[in-house]
Short mmCIF file of C-alpha atoms in Angstrom, two decimals:
data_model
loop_
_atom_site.label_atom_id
_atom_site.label_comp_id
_atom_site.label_asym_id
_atom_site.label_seq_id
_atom_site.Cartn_x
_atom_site.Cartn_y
_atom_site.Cartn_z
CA UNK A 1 0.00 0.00 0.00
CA UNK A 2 2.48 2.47 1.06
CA UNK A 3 4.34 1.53 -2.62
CA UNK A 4 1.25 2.54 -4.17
CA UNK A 5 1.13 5.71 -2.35
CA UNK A 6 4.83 6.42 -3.01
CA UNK A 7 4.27 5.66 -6.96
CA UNK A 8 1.51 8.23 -7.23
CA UNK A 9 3.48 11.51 -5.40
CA UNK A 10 6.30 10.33 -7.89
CA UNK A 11 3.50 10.51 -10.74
CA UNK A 12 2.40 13.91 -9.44
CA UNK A 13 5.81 15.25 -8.79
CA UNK A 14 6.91 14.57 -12.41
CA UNK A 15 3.72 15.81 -13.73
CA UNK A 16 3.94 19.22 -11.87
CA UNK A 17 7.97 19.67 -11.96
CA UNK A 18 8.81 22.79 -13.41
CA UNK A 19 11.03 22.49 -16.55
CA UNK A 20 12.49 25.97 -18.18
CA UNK A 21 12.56 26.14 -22.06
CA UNK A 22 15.24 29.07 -22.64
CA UNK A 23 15.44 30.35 -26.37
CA UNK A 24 18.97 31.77 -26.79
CA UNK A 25 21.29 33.82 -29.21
CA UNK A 26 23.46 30.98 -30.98
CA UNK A 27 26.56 33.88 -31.20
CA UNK A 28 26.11 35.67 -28.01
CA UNK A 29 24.61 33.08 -25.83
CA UNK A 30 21.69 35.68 -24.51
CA UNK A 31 18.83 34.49 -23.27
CA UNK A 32 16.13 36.00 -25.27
CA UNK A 33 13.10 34.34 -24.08
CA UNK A 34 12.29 31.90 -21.70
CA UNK A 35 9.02 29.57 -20.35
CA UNK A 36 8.23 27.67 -17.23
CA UNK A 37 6.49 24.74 -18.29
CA UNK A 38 5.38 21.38 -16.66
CA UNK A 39 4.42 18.19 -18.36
CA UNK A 40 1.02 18.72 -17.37
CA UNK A 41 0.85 21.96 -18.83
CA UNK A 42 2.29 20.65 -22.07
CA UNK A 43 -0.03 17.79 -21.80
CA UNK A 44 -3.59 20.24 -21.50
CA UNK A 45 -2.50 22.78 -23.81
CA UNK A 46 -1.67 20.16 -26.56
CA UNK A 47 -5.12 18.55 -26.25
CA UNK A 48 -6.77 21.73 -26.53
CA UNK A 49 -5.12 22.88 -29.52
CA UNK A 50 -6.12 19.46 -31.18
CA UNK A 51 -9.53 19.90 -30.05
CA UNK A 52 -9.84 23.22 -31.78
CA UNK A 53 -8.17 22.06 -34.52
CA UNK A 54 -10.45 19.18 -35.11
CA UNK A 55 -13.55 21.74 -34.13
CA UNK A 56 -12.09 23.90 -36.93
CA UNK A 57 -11.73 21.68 -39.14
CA UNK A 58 -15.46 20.62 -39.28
CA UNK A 59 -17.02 23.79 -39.23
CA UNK A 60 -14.72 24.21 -43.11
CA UNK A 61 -15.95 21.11 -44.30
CA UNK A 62 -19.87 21.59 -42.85
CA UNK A 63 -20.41 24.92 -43.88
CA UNK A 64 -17.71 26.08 -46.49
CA UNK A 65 -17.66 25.19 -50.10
CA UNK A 66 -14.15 23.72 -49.27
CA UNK A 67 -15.75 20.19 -48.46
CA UNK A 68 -15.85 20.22 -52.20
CA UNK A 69 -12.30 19.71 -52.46
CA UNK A 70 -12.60 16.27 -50.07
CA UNK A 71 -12.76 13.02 -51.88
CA UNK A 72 -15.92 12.06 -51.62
CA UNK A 73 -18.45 14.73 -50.83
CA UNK A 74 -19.94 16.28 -54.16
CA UNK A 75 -20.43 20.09 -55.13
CA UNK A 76 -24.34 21.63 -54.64
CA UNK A 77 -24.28 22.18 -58.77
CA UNK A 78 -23.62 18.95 -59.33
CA UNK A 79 -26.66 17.61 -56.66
CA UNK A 80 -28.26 19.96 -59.15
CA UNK A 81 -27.09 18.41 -62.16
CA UNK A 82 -27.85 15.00 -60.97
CA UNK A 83 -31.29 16.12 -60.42
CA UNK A 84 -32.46 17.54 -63.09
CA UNK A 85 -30.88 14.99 -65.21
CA UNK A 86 -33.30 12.35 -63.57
CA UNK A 87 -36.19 14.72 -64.25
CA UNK A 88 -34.89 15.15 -68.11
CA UNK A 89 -34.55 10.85 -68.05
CA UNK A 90 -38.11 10.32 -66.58
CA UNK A 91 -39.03 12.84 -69.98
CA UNK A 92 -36.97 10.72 -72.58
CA UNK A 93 -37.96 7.46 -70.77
CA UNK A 94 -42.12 8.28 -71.47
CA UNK A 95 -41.13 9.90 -74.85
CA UNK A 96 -39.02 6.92 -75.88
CA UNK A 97 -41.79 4.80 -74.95
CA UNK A 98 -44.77 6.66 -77.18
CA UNK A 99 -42.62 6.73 -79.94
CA UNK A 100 -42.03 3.11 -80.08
CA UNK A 101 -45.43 2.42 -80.05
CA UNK A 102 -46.20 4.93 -82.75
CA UNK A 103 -43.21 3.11 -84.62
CA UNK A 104 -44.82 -0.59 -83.96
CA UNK A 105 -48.33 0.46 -85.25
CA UNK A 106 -46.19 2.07 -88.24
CA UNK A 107 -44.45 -1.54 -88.71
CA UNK A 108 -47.85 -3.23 -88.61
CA UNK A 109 -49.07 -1.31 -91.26
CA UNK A 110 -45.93 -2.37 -93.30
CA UNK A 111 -46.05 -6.10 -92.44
CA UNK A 112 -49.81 -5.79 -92.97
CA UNK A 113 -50.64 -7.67 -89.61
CA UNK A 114 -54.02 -7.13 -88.22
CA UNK A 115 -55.14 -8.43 -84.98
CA UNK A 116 -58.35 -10.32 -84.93
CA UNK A 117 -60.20 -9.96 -82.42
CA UNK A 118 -62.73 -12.89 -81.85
CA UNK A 119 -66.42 -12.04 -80.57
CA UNK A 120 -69.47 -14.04 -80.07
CA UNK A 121 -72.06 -12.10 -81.95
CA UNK A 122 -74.98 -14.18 -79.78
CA UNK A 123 -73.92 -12.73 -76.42
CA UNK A 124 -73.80 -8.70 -77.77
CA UNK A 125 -77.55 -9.94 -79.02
CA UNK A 126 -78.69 -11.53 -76.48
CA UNK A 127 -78.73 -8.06 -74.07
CA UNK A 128 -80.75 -6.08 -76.74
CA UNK A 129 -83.40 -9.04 -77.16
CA UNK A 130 -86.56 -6.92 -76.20
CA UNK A 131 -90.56 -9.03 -76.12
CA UNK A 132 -92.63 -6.34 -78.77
CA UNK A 133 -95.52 -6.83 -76.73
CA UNK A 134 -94.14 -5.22 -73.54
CA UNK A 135 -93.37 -2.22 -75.67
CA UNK A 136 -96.11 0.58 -76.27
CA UNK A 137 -95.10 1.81 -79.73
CA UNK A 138 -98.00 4.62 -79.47
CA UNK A 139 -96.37 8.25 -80.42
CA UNK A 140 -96.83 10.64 -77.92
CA UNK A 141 -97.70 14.87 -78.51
CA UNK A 142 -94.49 15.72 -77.92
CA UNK A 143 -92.70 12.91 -80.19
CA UNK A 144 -94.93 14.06 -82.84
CA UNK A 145 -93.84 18.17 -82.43
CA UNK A 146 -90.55 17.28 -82.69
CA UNK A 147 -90.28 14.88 -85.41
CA UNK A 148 -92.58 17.88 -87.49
CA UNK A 149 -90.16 20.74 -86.43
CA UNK A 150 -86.79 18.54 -87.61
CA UNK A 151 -88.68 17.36 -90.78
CA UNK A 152 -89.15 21.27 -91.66
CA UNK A 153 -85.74 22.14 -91.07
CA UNK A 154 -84.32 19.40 -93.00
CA UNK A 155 -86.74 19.97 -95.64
CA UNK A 156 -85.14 23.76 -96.95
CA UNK A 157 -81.47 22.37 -95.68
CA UNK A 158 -78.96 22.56 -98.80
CA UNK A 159 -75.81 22.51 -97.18
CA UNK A 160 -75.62 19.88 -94.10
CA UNK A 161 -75.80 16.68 -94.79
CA UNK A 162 -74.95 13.78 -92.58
CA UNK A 163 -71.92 12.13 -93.79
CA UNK A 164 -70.80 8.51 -93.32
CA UNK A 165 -67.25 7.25 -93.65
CA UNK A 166 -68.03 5.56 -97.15
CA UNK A 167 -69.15 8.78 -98.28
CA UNK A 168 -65.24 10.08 -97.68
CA UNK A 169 -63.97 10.85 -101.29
CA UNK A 170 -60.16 10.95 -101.80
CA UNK A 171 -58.04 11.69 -104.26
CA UNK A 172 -56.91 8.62 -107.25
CA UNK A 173 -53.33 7.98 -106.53
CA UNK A 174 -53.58 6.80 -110.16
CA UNK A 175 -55.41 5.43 -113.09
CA UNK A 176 -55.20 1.78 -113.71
CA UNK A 177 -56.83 -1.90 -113.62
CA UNK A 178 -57.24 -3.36 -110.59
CA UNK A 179 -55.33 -6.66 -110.50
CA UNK A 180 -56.12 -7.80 -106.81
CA UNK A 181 -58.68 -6.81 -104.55
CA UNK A 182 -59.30 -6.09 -100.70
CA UNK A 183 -59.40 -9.00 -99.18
CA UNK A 184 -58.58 -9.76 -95.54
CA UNK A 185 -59.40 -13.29 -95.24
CA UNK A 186 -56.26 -13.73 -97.41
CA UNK A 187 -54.81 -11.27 -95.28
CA UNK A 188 -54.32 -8.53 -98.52
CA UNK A 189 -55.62 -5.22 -96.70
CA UNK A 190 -54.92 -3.49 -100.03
CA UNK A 191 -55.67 -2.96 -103.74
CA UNK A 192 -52.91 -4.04 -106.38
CA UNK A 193 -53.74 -1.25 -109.41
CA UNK A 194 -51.60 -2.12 -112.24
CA UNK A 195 -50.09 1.01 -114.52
CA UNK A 196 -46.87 1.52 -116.96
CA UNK A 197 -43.55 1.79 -114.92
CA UNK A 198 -42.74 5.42 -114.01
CA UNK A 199 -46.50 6.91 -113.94
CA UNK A 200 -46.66 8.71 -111.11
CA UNK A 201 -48.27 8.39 -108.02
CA UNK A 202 -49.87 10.80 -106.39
CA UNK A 203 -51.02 11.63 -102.61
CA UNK A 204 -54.75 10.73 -101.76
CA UNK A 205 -55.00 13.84 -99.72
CA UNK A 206 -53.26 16.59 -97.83
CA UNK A 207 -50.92 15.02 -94.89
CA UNK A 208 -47.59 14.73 -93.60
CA UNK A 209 -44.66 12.06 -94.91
CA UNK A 210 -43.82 9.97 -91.63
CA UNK A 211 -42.44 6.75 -93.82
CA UNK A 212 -40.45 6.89 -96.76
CA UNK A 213 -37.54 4.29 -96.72
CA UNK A 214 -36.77 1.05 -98.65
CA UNK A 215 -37.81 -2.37 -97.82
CA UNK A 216 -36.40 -5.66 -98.43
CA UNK A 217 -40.18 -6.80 -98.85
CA UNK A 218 -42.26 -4.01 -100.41
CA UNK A 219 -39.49 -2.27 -101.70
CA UNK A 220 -39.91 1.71 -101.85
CA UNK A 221 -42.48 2.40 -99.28
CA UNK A 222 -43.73 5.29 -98.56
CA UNK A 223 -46.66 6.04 -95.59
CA UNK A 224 -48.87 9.33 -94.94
CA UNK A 225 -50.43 10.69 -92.19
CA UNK A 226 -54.05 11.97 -92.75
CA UNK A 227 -56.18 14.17 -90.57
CA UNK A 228 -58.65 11.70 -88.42
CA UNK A 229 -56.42 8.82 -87.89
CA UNK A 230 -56.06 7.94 -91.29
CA UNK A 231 -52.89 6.72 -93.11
CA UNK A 232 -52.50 5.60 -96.84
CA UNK A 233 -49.63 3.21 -98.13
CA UNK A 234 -47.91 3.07 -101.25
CA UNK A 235 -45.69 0.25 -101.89
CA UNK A 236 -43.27 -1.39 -104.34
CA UNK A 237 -42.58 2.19 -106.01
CA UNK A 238 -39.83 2.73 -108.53
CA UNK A 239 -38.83 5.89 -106.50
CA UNK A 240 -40.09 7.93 -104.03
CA UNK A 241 -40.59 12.17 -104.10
CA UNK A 242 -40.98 12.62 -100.63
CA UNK A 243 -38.39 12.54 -97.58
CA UNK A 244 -39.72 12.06 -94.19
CA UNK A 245 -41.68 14.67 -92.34
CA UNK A 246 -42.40 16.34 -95.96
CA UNK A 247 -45.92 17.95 -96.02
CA UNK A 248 -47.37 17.08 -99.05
CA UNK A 249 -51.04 18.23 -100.93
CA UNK A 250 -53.71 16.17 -102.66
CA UNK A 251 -52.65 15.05 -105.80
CA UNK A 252 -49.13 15.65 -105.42
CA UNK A 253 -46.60 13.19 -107.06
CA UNK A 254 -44.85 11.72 -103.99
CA UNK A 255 -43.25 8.48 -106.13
CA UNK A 256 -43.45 6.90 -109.43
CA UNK A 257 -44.93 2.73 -110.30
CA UNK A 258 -42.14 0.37 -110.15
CA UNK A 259 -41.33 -2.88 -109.36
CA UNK A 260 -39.01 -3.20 -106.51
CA UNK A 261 -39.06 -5.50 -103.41
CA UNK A 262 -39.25 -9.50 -102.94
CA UNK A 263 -42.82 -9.45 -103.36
CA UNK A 264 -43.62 -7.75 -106.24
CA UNK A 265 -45.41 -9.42 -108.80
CA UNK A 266 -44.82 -6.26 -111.55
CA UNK A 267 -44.98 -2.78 -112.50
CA UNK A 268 -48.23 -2.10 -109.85
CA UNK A 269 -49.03 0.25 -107.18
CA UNK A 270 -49.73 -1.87 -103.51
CA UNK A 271 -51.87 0.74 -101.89
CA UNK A 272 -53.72 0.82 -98.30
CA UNK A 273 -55.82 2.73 -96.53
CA UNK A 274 -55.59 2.17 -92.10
CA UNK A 275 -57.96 3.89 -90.16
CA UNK A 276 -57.37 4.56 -86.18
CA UNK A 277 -54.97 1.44 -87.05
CA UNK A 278 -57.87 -0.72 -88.76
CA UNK A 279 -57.07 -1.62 -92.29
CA UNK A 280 -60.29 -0.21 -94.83
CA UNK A 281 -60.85 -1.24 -98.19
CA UNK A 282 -59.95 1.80 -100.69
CA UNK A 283 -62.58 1.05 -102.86
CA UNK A 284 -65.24 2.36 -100.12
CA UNK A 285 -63.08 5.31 -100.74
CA UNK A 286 -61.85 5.85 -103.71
CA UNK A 287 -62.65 5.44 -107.70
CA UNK A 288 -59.94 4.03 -109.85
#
């Protein structure tokens, strides 16, 4: 015990025995200044000046731009950056998307697949089967007034008429025989109108080019976009007029008869009419 005791005044003693640090003049030996120090005051006063050097040292990285200089922390701009590039990629990402769905219904119309869509006629019937004698067909007063007043205003009516989409005329992309007809149970959503190489072809009505390429199949094909959903197709052309996103008039020559791709059969136009991306028969539309 009394060992114990003895250790800790040495501890104490060395801890607070004073120690001079003289600076002198290497020539002259003068004592120019001098400190009393002890190793515990060496002791506190280094950890305090590590203490504030570590405090120091945070505040510059937590709230100065200089943390930008550290290996691993990033700059506010390019948080930023980062950001808004994610916001741009979301954009792109639903862009990229629509467009290659527009581009598959574009494809469809060139492979000239339609999906069928199987419906049992029977069951659409069945909900609009009605008995006749639970219904009381007797006109009433004010079904009578009103089929008088539309009567008279239809009667002196020269301008509005009711149109159907049969009664759509469009322009002849050409005069010629018809060697094959519309018919989709053999899967031919077109009409094959044979003409002389070279005659030109002209557009059905005013739209926009959004195909005009060569095919391996059809050859020179080239597509237009209508008003209403509707798109006409011209294939196996000896050349085409028309670029891409041209904007192109009713009966403007847009490509000349040919016979180019793997599935030509002859100098003949291959044209097609889609509407809302169902093929229609041109003849409902137009007159060769």
């Amino acid at each position: 015990m009394a060992k114990k005791v003895k250790k800790r005044k040495e501890i104490k003693r060395k801890l607070l025995h004073k120690y001079r640090l003289v600076i002198l003049n290497e020539s002259t030996f003068e004592e120019k200044i001098s400190f009393k120090l002890s190793r515990l005051n060496v002791f506190v006063t280094g950890s305090l000046c590590i203490i504030g050097l570590i405090g120091l040292t945070t505040l510059l990285i937590a709230f100065t731009p200089l943390r930008e200089y550290i290996p691993g922390y990033s700059s506010t701009k390019l948080k930023k950056q980062a950001t808004d590039l994610t916001y741009k990629t979301d954009s792109l990402v639903a862009t990229l998307n629509n467009t290659n769905k527009y581009l598959e219904s574009i494809r469809m119309v060139l492979r000239g697949d339609v999906a069928s869509q199987e419906v049992n006629l029977d069951s659409l019937r069945e909900q609009f089967k009605i008995d006749p004698s639970s219904v009381d067909l007797t006109p009433i007063k004010e079904d009578s007034l009103l089929r008088a007043e539309v009567a008279l205003e239809d009667k002196y009516n020269l301008f509005e008429r009711s149109a159907t989409a049969a009664e759509i005329e469009l322009f002849p992309p050409l005069s010629g025989e018809i060697s094959n007809s519309y018919d989709a149970d053999k899967r031919h959503y077109a009409v094959d109108v044979t003409a002389p190489k070279d005659t030109p072809i002209k557009a059905v009505a005013n739209g926009t080019v959004i195909f005009s390429e060569w095919t391996a199949d059809t050859g020179y094909v080239i597509i237009l976009e209508h008003k209403d959903g509707l798109l006409s197709v011209y294939k196996h052309n000896g050349s085409l007029n028309k670029a891409q996103g041209d904007v192109v008039r009713a009966g403007e020559v847009i490509a000349s008869v040919g016979n180019t791709g793997e599935f030509t059969t002859g100098p003949h136009l291959h044209f097609e009419l889609w509407s809302n991306g169902n093929a229609v028969n041109p003849l409902d539309y137009i007159d060769f």
